[in-house]
Amino acid sequence: MNHWIELAQASLGAARDYADTVRENVAQKVAPGGVADAALIEQAQHQVHGFAWIAATVAALEATLDWAVRAETAGTFGEAEALTLRIGFGEYLAQIAAGLPMSASEIVRPSAFGTIAAAQAFAAHPATARLLAEGNTPETRAALAALLAEGVRPDEALGDETLDLVRQQFRTFTAEKITPFAHQWHLDDALIPDGVIAEMAALGVFGVCIPEEHGGLGLGKLAMALVSEELSRGWICAGSLGTRSEIAGELITHNGTPEQKARFLPRIADGSCLPTAVFTEPDTGSDLAAVRTRGERQADGSWRVTGAKTWITHAARADLMTMLVRTDPAQPGYAGLSMLLAEKTRGTDSAPFPDAGLEGSEIAVLGYRGMKEYALGLDGFAVAAEGLLGGAEGQGFKQLMRTFEGARIQTAARAIGVAWNAFDLALDYAQGRKQFGQPLTRFPRVADKLALMAVEIVIARELTYYAARAKDRGARCDIEAGMAKLLAARVAWSAADNAVQIHGGNGYALEYPISRVLCDARILNIFEGAAEIQAQVIGRGLLGSQRA
């Protein structure tokens, strides 16, 4: 076995031990008796969220080591892979031992957990010490940057011919149909053209995870992640277009009646029915238990919906709204919530919301523009009697929670695509731009940025794939999906920010695509559960169980 892989294995064991020590110390404060206390967790958010970040970083290193072992087994573990492993472990082990960024200004350090001595012992572990000294160094970063400039990329083969073909197919499609046009669409604040949507539908984008018996491809979450990643490498909006179909498809596949499955799934899969997710309300944000939009059953069994929803993506052009509403106001919190499958008329430029009882106003946004965001007002909007998902009231929150695993995995995959887009633009610019008589890639600070971009993208990618594989096995993976989304969003923002820096003043100019990528990357840390929410879910889950 490769020497660096052996060192990574040994250091990973020490990292797990240190993470267990952190967990024990935090649990003593917030989970007396082994049960996490919500009030105590809120008081100790810095420590709880810091532990979540440490756990996610250790999980990312585990996934990266698995990638390295698979590459070595396949005979594809070469210099680029060894450098990626060394730099990645060297950097992330250092963050765990000394200070891990939860945001640009929030660094969680061992002192926060009372684990200074344990952190020092972890850093002194022979394998860890070696990687800290020889992993992420000026020499290794320069060597990897040189390979990247020559067109070498760390191994991305999945060991599955079908999945590798899926990646190549969508990479080609994106290069031809998305990348050349994305920036102008963004500048024009235009919807993704209907013709592009039709081509995506023909490729199966909207039915990747829908079972074959209902017209989908039935390929699973790893394939979905690949599709989202490659499309987002051209434009996040292309990668995101399938998210609403993924959410609706999973909701209906796992919870729908036979009639609902037969009515909606084939149409979602072939793209003739474009869904949108209608969950968030103006004053609730991530607190779905506080949803107030009211669904009232009528004498004929149909529903009338009244209330306000916001940040609804692609609402005007959608044909179906998966809508979380309160059908039993006597039941507080989650118990009174139900999910409605609310059909609507697809809007046009002149009449974006033609149905009675439904109005919408566009929310102007920095990026993520290809589908448009809306605030919706519902005033007696009609939903058919058979629109109650699964035919059961009071199950809406439970039904929705099961879809969040897949949605967060897909969001992590979109973040990977955005990060690669930033890297591609940065490398291209750095190779073509000269300062003081030499390409920007010759300057160590620029080369460092490019090398670390690539390394972090690989690490976040492998954590995302790990979560997708767990989902495909049928395992519960809410924590793993949250970890993937948490890390990938940070990596995407860091890559975009550094890519703008490499562009210098031109990165701030609207004419350069990197300005769009920066705006697009920023949303990833907010939607599908903000970073703070992800850390809360991860920390609470691990502190209240033995999963750490």
XYZ file of C-alpha atoms in Angstrom:
548
model
C 0.000 0.000 0.000
C 1.150 3.517 -0.772
C 3.037 5.091 2.122
C 0.877 8.229 2.155
C -2.287 6.146 2.274
C -0.906 4.278 5.275
C -0.105 7.552 7.023
C -3.579 8.849 6.237
C -5.147 5.730 7.726
C -3.132 6.043 10.932
C -3.795 9.757 11.314
C -7.494 9.235 10.667
C -7.668 6.889 13.636
C -6.129 9.591 15.817
C -8.571 12.164 14.397
C -11.528 9.935 15.272
C -10.225 9.568 18.824
C -9.863 13.327 19.178
C -13.378 13.883 17.771
C -14.695 11.424 20.379
C -12.978 13.440 23.113
C -14.580 16.636 21.818
C -17.937 14.915 21.686
C -17.652 13.686 25.264
C -16.742 17.137 26.557
C -19.569 18.857 24.697
C -22.052 16.131 25.623
C -21.299 16.658 29.308
C -22.517 20.214 28.863
C -25.544 19.780 26.576
C -26.637 16.144 26.779
C -26.883 15.094 30.409
C -27.857 11.455 30.640
C -27.134 10.968 26.936
C -30.138 12.981 25.759
C -29.482 16.284 24.021
C -31.232 19.213 25.715
C -32.478 21.833 23.237
C -32.060 24.768 25.619
C -28.525 23.749 26.566
C -27.610 23.237 22.908
C -28.820 26.741 22.097
C -26.727 28.204 24.902
C -23.627 26.338 23.693
C -24.059 26.817 19.943
C -20.403 27.686 19.333
C -19.228 24.405 20.877
C -22.050 22.300 19.418
C -21.621 23.688 15.923
C -17.847 23.485 16.263
C -18.133 19.801 17.111
C -20.404 19.345 14.083
C -17.720 20.908 11.878
C -15.051 18.629 13.371
C -17.246 15.579 12.816
C -17.929 16.658 9.220
C -14.214 17.224 8.587
C -13.322 13.777 9.935
C -16.065 12.241 7.785
C -14.679 14.094 4.751
C -11.204 12.701 5.423
C -12.677 9.205 5.722
C -14.379 9.594 2.341
C -11.169 10.970 0.809
C -9.161 8.040 2.129
C -11.735 5.646 0.639
C -11.269 7.439 -2.695
C -7.493 7.038 -2.478
C -7.750 3.331 -1.661
C -10.150 2.746 -4.563
C -7.815 4.609 -6.902
C -4.836 2.567 -5.762
C -6.800 -0.667 -6.218
C -7.773 0.438 -9.724
C -4.194 1.399 -10.555
C -5.018 5.096 -10.960
C -3.343 6.441 -7.820
C -0.642 8.586 -9.357
C 1.213 11.745 -8.457
C -1.844 14.021 -8.606
C -3.793 11.692 -6.326
C -0.925 11.384 -3.833
C -0.496 15.159 -3.704
C -4.233 15.667 -3.263
C -4.262 13.212 -0.361
C -1.198 14.752 1.287
C -2.333 18.344 0.956
C -5.907 17.571 1.982
C -4.969 15.614 5.064
C -2.246 18.074 5.994
C -4.633 21.022 5.829
C -7.707 19.460 7.435
C -5.767 17.758 10.231
C -4.241 21.149 11.029
C -7.694 22.726 11.148
C -8.969 20.034 13.523
C -5.951 20.371 15.803
C -5.620 24.151 15.858
C -8.619 26.039 14.478
C -11.449 25.166 12.101
C -13.351 27.909 10.212
C -17.122 27.742 10.619
C -17.278 31.030 8.718
C -14.796 33.684 7.696
C -14.718 35.147 11.212
C -15.785 32.211 13.403
C -12.897 29.870 14.145
C -13.525 27.020 16.553
C -10.405 26.100 18.533
C -9.584 23.345 21.044
C -9.945 25.830 23.901
C -13.667 26.042 23.116
C -14.039 22.394 24.103
C -11.488 22.260 26.909
C -9.419 19.868 24.795
C -6.117 21.729 24.407
C -4.076 18.837 25.820
C -5.965 16.284 23.690
C -5.422 18.416 20.586
C -1.712 18.632 21.299
C -1.540 14.854 21.745
C -3.442 14.395 18.471
C -1.042 16.727 16.643
C 1.928 14.842 18.144
C 0.694 11.465 16.934
C 3.453 10.197 14.590
C 1.252 9.916 11.499
C -0.490 13.217 12.157
C 2.794 14.995 12.853
C 4.246 13.682 9.604
C 1.272 14.874 7.570
C 1.247 18.227 9.332
C 4.908 18.679 8.444
C 4.954 17.204 4.938
C 1.382 17.289 3.700
C 0.306 20.830 2.867
C 3.618 22.512 2.058
C 4.748 25.085 -0.512
C 6.447 22.260 -2.410
C 3.411 19.957 -2.582
C 1.109 22.818 -3.569
C 3.506 23.932 -6.300
C 3.803 20.380 -7.625
C 0.030 19.908 -7.770
C -0.515 23.340 -9.327
C 1.965 22.450 -12.064
C 0.070 19.251 -12.848
C -3.250 21.094 -12.877
C -1.818 23.643 -15.312
C -0.866 20.748 -17.597
C -4.474 19.498 -17.610
C -4.049 16.698 -15.074
C -6.976 16.213 -12.693
C -7.274 13.980 -9.617
C -8.995 10.693 -10.402
C -12.769 10.963 -10.754
C -13.629 7.455 -12.003
C -16.409 5.792 -10.041
C -15.595 2.198 -10.885
C -18.999 1.826 -12.543
C -19.243 2.033 -16.303
C -22.818 3.357 -16.268
C -22.032 6.139 -13.818
C -18.853 7.119 -15.644
C -20.888 7.344 -18.861
C -23.514 9.480 -17.096
C -20.798 11.906 -16.048
C -19.319 12.120 -19.529
C -22.702 12.523 -21.193
C -23.689 15.446 -19.011
C -20.253 17.015 -19.135
C -20.494 17.068 -22.918
C -24.052 18.395 -22.871
C -23.116 21.144 -20.428
C -20.063 22.186 -22.429
C -22.161 22.486 -25.588
C -25.554 23.715 -24.401
C -25.072 25.482 -21.047
C -21.608 26.948 -20.500
C -21.409 29.112 -23.672
C -24.731 30.812 -22.911
C -25.059 30.832 -19.131
C -23.476 34.197 -18.473
C -25.675 36.046 -20.955
C -28.765 34.374 -19.517
C -27.627 35.572 -16.093
C -26.984 39.138 -17.283
C -30.367 39.198 -19.029
C -32.042 37.811 -15.881
C -33.662 35.324 -18.224
C -35.316 31.995 -17.562
C -33.552 28.899 -18.818
C -34.924 28.556 -22.367
C -37.741 26.057 -22.904
C -35.674 24.379 -25.614
C -32.867 23.653 -23.165
C -35.370 22.250 -20.673
C -36.722 19.969 -23.403
C -33.213 18.710 -24.162
C -32.570 18.109 -20.479
C -35.831 16.198 -20.224
C -34.839 14.040 -23.186
C -31.625 13.154 -21.351
C -33.640 12.066 -18.316
C -32.645 14.872 -15.934
C -36.069 15.051 -14.296
C -36.498 11.335 -13.784
C -33.068 10.199 -12.624
C -34.397 8.744 -9.357
C -37.991 8.063 -10.385
C -38.586 4.282 -10.705
C -38.554 2.836 -14.201
C -42.119 1.568 -13.846
C -43.192 5.201 -13.578
C -41.166 6.427 -16.544
C -37.946 7.370 -14.792
C -34.388 6.082 -15.024
C -34.319 4.540 -11.543
C -30.582 5.211 -11.196
C -30.358 6.415 -7.603
C -28.849 9.332 -5.706
C -25.245 8.903 -6.815
C -26.294 9.262 -10.439
C -28.417 12.251 -9.431
C -25.385 13.820 -7.762
C -23.312 13.367 -10.921
C -25.986 14.955 -13.097
C -26.396 17.905 -10.728
C -22.638 18.391 -10.434
C -21.965 18.398 -14.153
C -24.889 20.679 -15.034
C -23.936 23.085 -12.240
C -20.407 23.199 -13.583
C -21.955 25.168 -16.441
C -24.540 27.075 -14.412
C -26.029 26.373 -11.027
C -29.510 27.044 -12.378
C -29.190 24.178 -14.854
C -28.153 21.873 -12.042
C -30.907 23.200 -9.816
C -33.688 22.766 -12.339
C -33.899 19.094 -11.445
C -34.031 19.725 -7.692
C -37.736 20.499 -7.634
C -38.440 17.392 -9.726
C -36.257 15.377 -7.350
C -38.165 16.652 -4.293
C -41.588 16.122 -5.850
C -40.599 12.749 -7.280
C -39.354 11.470 -3.929
C -42.362 12.827 -2.052
C -44.776 11.091 -4.404
C -42.755 7.884 -4.863
C -42.515 7.210 -1.137
C -45.788 8.714 0.083
C -48.231 8.969 -2.794
C -51.307 6.873 -3.455
C -51.196 4.576 -6.512
C -53.361 7.108 -8.334
C -51.029 9.993 -7.464
C -48.005 8.034 -8.629
C -49.686 7.162 -11.912
C -50.832 10.740 -12.491
C -47.705 12.672 -11.650
C -44.531 10.591 -11.798
C -44.461 9.872 -15.577
C -45.121 13.538 -16.329
C -42.447 14.723 -13.920
C -39.976 12.250 -15.421
C -40.548 13.371 -19.013
C -40.486 17.068 -18.123
C -44.072 17.811 -19.137
C -44.880 18.612 -15.498
C -42.462 21.021 -13.842
C -42.878 21.057 -10.053
C -41.881 23.631 -7.478
C -41.450 23.295 -3.726
C -43.703 25.610 -1.688
C -42.641 25.301 1.942
C -41.087 28.524 3.285
C -43.145 31.393 4.710
C -42.138 35.033 5.279
C -41.794 34.805 9.064
C -40.846 31.153 9.535
C -37.618 30.529 7.611
C -36.305 27.136 8.724
C -38.930 26.838 11.487
C -41.413 24.720 9.562
C -43.378 23.963 12.720
C -44.541 27.579 12.571
C -46.149 27.255 9.113
C -49.445 29.153 9.080
C -50.700 28.830 5.502
C -54.126 27.248 5.918
C -55.593 24.396 3.895
C -59.355 24.072 4.473
C -61.335 21.091 3.257
C -64.541 21.916 1.428
C -67.845 20.040 1.418
C -66.959 18.319 -1.866
C -63.604 17.148 -0.448
C -61.499 19.728 -2.289
C -59.212 22.212 -0.538
C -58.932 25.981 -0.396
C -55.517 27.354 0.542
C -54.961 30.779 2.070
C -51.671 32.270 3.245
C -48.269 33.517 2.112
C -45.201 31.661 0.887
C -41.827 33.070 -0.086
C -38.593 32.164 -1.852
C -40.457 29.880 -4.210
C -38.159 28.947 -7.078
C -39.498 28.615 -10.636
C -43.021 29.282 -9.406
C -44.461 30.981 -12.493
C -43.421 28.303 -14.978
C -44.254 25.383 -12.685
C -47.250 23.105 -13.233
C -47.336 21.501 -9.786
C -46.734 22.865 -6.304
C -45.757 20.512 -3.501
C -47.212 22.669 -0.750
C -46.828 22.371 3.019
C -49.946 23.729 4.724
C -51.697 23.566 8.069
C -54.865 21.506 7.694
C -55.599 21.176 11.419
C -55.145 24.456 13.300
C -56.079 22.722 16.537
C -52.886 20.677 16.331
C -49.826 22.788 17.233
C -46.414 22.426 15.680
C -45.715 19.711 13.155
C -48.763 17.588 13.919
C -51.223 19.772 12.040
C -49.232 19.966 8.794
C -50.135 18.206 5.554
C -48.628 18.101 2.080
C -50.799 19.062 -0.890
C -50.094 18.315 -4.534
C -51.472 21.556 -5.916
C -51.747 21.744 -9.696
C -51.583 25.156 -11.335
C -51.556 26.693 -14.789
C -48.117 27.325 -16.237
C -47.583 31.071 -16.412
C -46.436 33.262 -19.282
C -44.557 36.554 -19.416
C -47.813 38.461 -19.713
C -49.698 36.364 -17.151
C -47.224 34.679 -14.777
C -49.941 33.552 -12.322
C -53.246 33.202 -14.187
C -55.090 31.013 -11.656
C -57.723 32.441 -9.339
C -56.565 32.786 -5.757
C -52.860 32.813 -6.604
C -50.654 35.878 -6.988
C -46.889 36.188 -7.184
C -44.288 38.915 -7.067
C -40.736 38.368 -8.241
C -37.873 38.719 -5.761
C -34.864 40.353 -7.417
C -31.700 38.413 -6.569
C -27.922 38.689 -7.016
C -27.511 35.321 -8.692
C -29.284 31.984 -9.137
C -31.454 33.736 -11.681
C -32.412 31.149 -14.296
C -35.683 30.121 -12.670
C -36.567 33.281 -10.722
C -37.710 33.574 -7.104
C -41.191 34.597 -6.013
C -43.268 35.553 -3.018
C -46.712 33.964 -3.351
C -50.043 35.080 -1.978
C -52.812 32.477 -1.782
C -56.408 33.497 -1.213
C -58.742 30.530 -1.466
C -56.545 28.817 -4.076
C -58.276 25.609 -5.153
C -56.653 22.182 -4.795
C -58.406 19.007 -5.914
C -59.684 16.551 -3.311
C -57.174 13.961 -4.476
C -54.341 16.462 -3.944
C -53.687 15.429 -0.327
C -50.397 13.518 -0.513
C -50.958 9.896 0.431
C -54.565 10.706 1.263
C -53.547 11.310 4.885
C -53.677 14.498 6.929
C -51.067 15.416 9.523
C -48.210 13.629 7.774
C -46.745 16.569 5.855
C -43.729 17.240 8.040
C -42.739 13.569 8.255
C -43.131 13.201 4.503
C -40.999 16.274 3.874
C -38.210 15.322 6.274
C -37.564 12.114 4.356
C -36.896 14.121 1.198
C -34.359 16.457 2.793
C -31.611 13.830 2.689
C -31.775 13.642 -1.093
C -32.270 17.389 -1.504
C -29.203 18.193 0.605
C -27.085 15.634 -1.231
C -28.128 17.250 -4.479
C -27.347 20.704 -3.110
C -23.883 19.491 -2.122
C -23.436 18.172 -5.661
C -24.478 21.519 -7.087
C -21.886 23.149 -4.843
C -19.208 20.830 -6.240
C -20.166 21.837 -9.768
C -20.065 25.540 -8.885
C -16.659 25.068 -7.256
C -15.293 23.345 -10.360
C -16.704 26.162 -12.484
C -14.810 28.663 -10.332
C -11.652 26.584 -10.588
C -11.946 26.261 -14.374
C -12.362 30.017 -14.781
C -9.539 30.808 -12.373
C -7.058 28.452 -14.011
C -7.934 29.630 -17.501
C -7.520 33.262 -16.485
C -4.286 32.638 -14.574
C -2.739 30.835 -17.537
C -3.666 33.543 -19.990
C -2.954 36.607 -17.880
C 0.615 37.914 -17.500
C 1.999 40.178 -14.811
C 5.613 41.319 -14.679
C 6.364 39.251 -17.748
C 5.092 35.853 -16.575
C 1.769 33.995 -16.276
C -0.098 34.352 -13.010
C 0.304 30.617 -12.441
C 4.017 31.207 -11.805
C 3.280 33.216 -8.662
C 3.168 30.997 -5.549
C 0.128 32.663 -3.986
C -1.873 32.079 -7.175
C -0.619 28.506 -7.516
C -1.464 27.893 -3.855
C -5.034 29.017 -4.418
C -5.474 26.759 -7.440
C -3.991 23.728 -5.708
C -6.085 24.142 -2.570
C -9.219 24.738 -4.634
C -8.769 21.426 -6.412
C -7.950 19.545 -3.216
C -10.930 20.869 -1.293
C -13.280 20.188 -4.193
C -12.156 16.552 -4.306
C -12.628 16.196 -0.534
C -16.126 17.712 -0.596
C -17.004 15.693 -3.694
C -16.066 12.420 -2.052
C -18.067 13.256 1.077
C -21.057 14.029 -1.150
C -20.678 10.741 -3.007
C -20.371 8.929 0.321
C -23.722 10.354 1.439
C -25.293 9.474 -1.919
C -24.066 5.873 -1.679
C -25.512 5.609 1.824
C -28.867 6.875 0.532
C -28.764 4.363 -2.311
C -28.199 1.567 0.218
C -31.362 2.627 1.987
C -29.458 3.733 5.076
C -30.513 6.704 7.134
C -28.136 9.493 6.122
C -29.583 12.761 7.371
C -26.370 13.574 9.229
C -24.125 12.526 6.340
C -26.204 14.541 3.862
C -26.023 17.549 6.176
C -22.254 17.176 6.488
C -21.861 17.031 2.704
C -23.995 20.127 2.215
C -22.211 21.970 5.034
C -18.704 21.373 3.699
C -19.471 21.607 -0.022
C -21.156 24.998 0.378
C -18.099 26.375 2.188
C -15.797 24.941 -0.468
C -17.857 26.463 -3.292
C -17.796 29.922 -1.707
C -14.072 29.703 -0.992
C -13.353 28.598 -4.565
C -15.454 31.393 -6.056
C -13.946 34.012 -3.754
C -10.397 32.912 -4.557
C -11.186 32.767 -8.261
C -12.355 36.388 -8.152
C -9.118 37.285 -6.355
C -7.090 35.624 -9.091
C -9.005 37.678 -11.661
C -8.161 40.866 -9.759
C -10.200 43.875 -10.810
C -11.640 41.980 -13.759
C -13.286 39.568 -11.346
C -15.450 42.443 -10.172
C -16.594 43.269 -13.702
C -19.984 41.955 -14.763
C -18.651 40.946 -18.161
C -16.502 38.206 -16.611
C -18.367 34.969 -15.784
C -16.620 34.631 -12.437
C -18.741 37.542 -11.160
C -21.808 35.371 -11.780
C -20.238 32.332 -10.148
C -19.480 34.345 -7.008
C -23.132 35.404 -6.737
C -24.345 31.873 -7.422
C -21.976 30.343 -4.869
C -23.235 32.541 -2.052
C -26.722 31.033 -2.034
C -25.409 27.535 -1.360
C -24.679 28.327 2.280
C -28.258 29.512 2.774
C -30.868 27.447 0.930
C -31.822 23.840 1.689
C -30.913 24.649 5.299
C -28.430 27.387 6.183
C -24.994 26.385 7.453
C -26.042 27.126 11.017
C -29.075 24.855 10.642
C -26.937 22.076 9.176
C -24.463 22.332 12.054
C -27.334 22.322 14.539
C -28.838 19.172 13.013
C -25.477 17.391 12.868
C -24.424 18.374 16.363
C -27.770 17.536 17.942
C -27.921 14.203 16.134
C -24.435 13.118 17.109
C -24.593 14.388 20.688
C -27.840 12.580 21.326
C -26.600 9.268 19.956
C -23.507 7.125 19.611
C -23.041 7.885 15.894
C -19.946 10.084 16.369
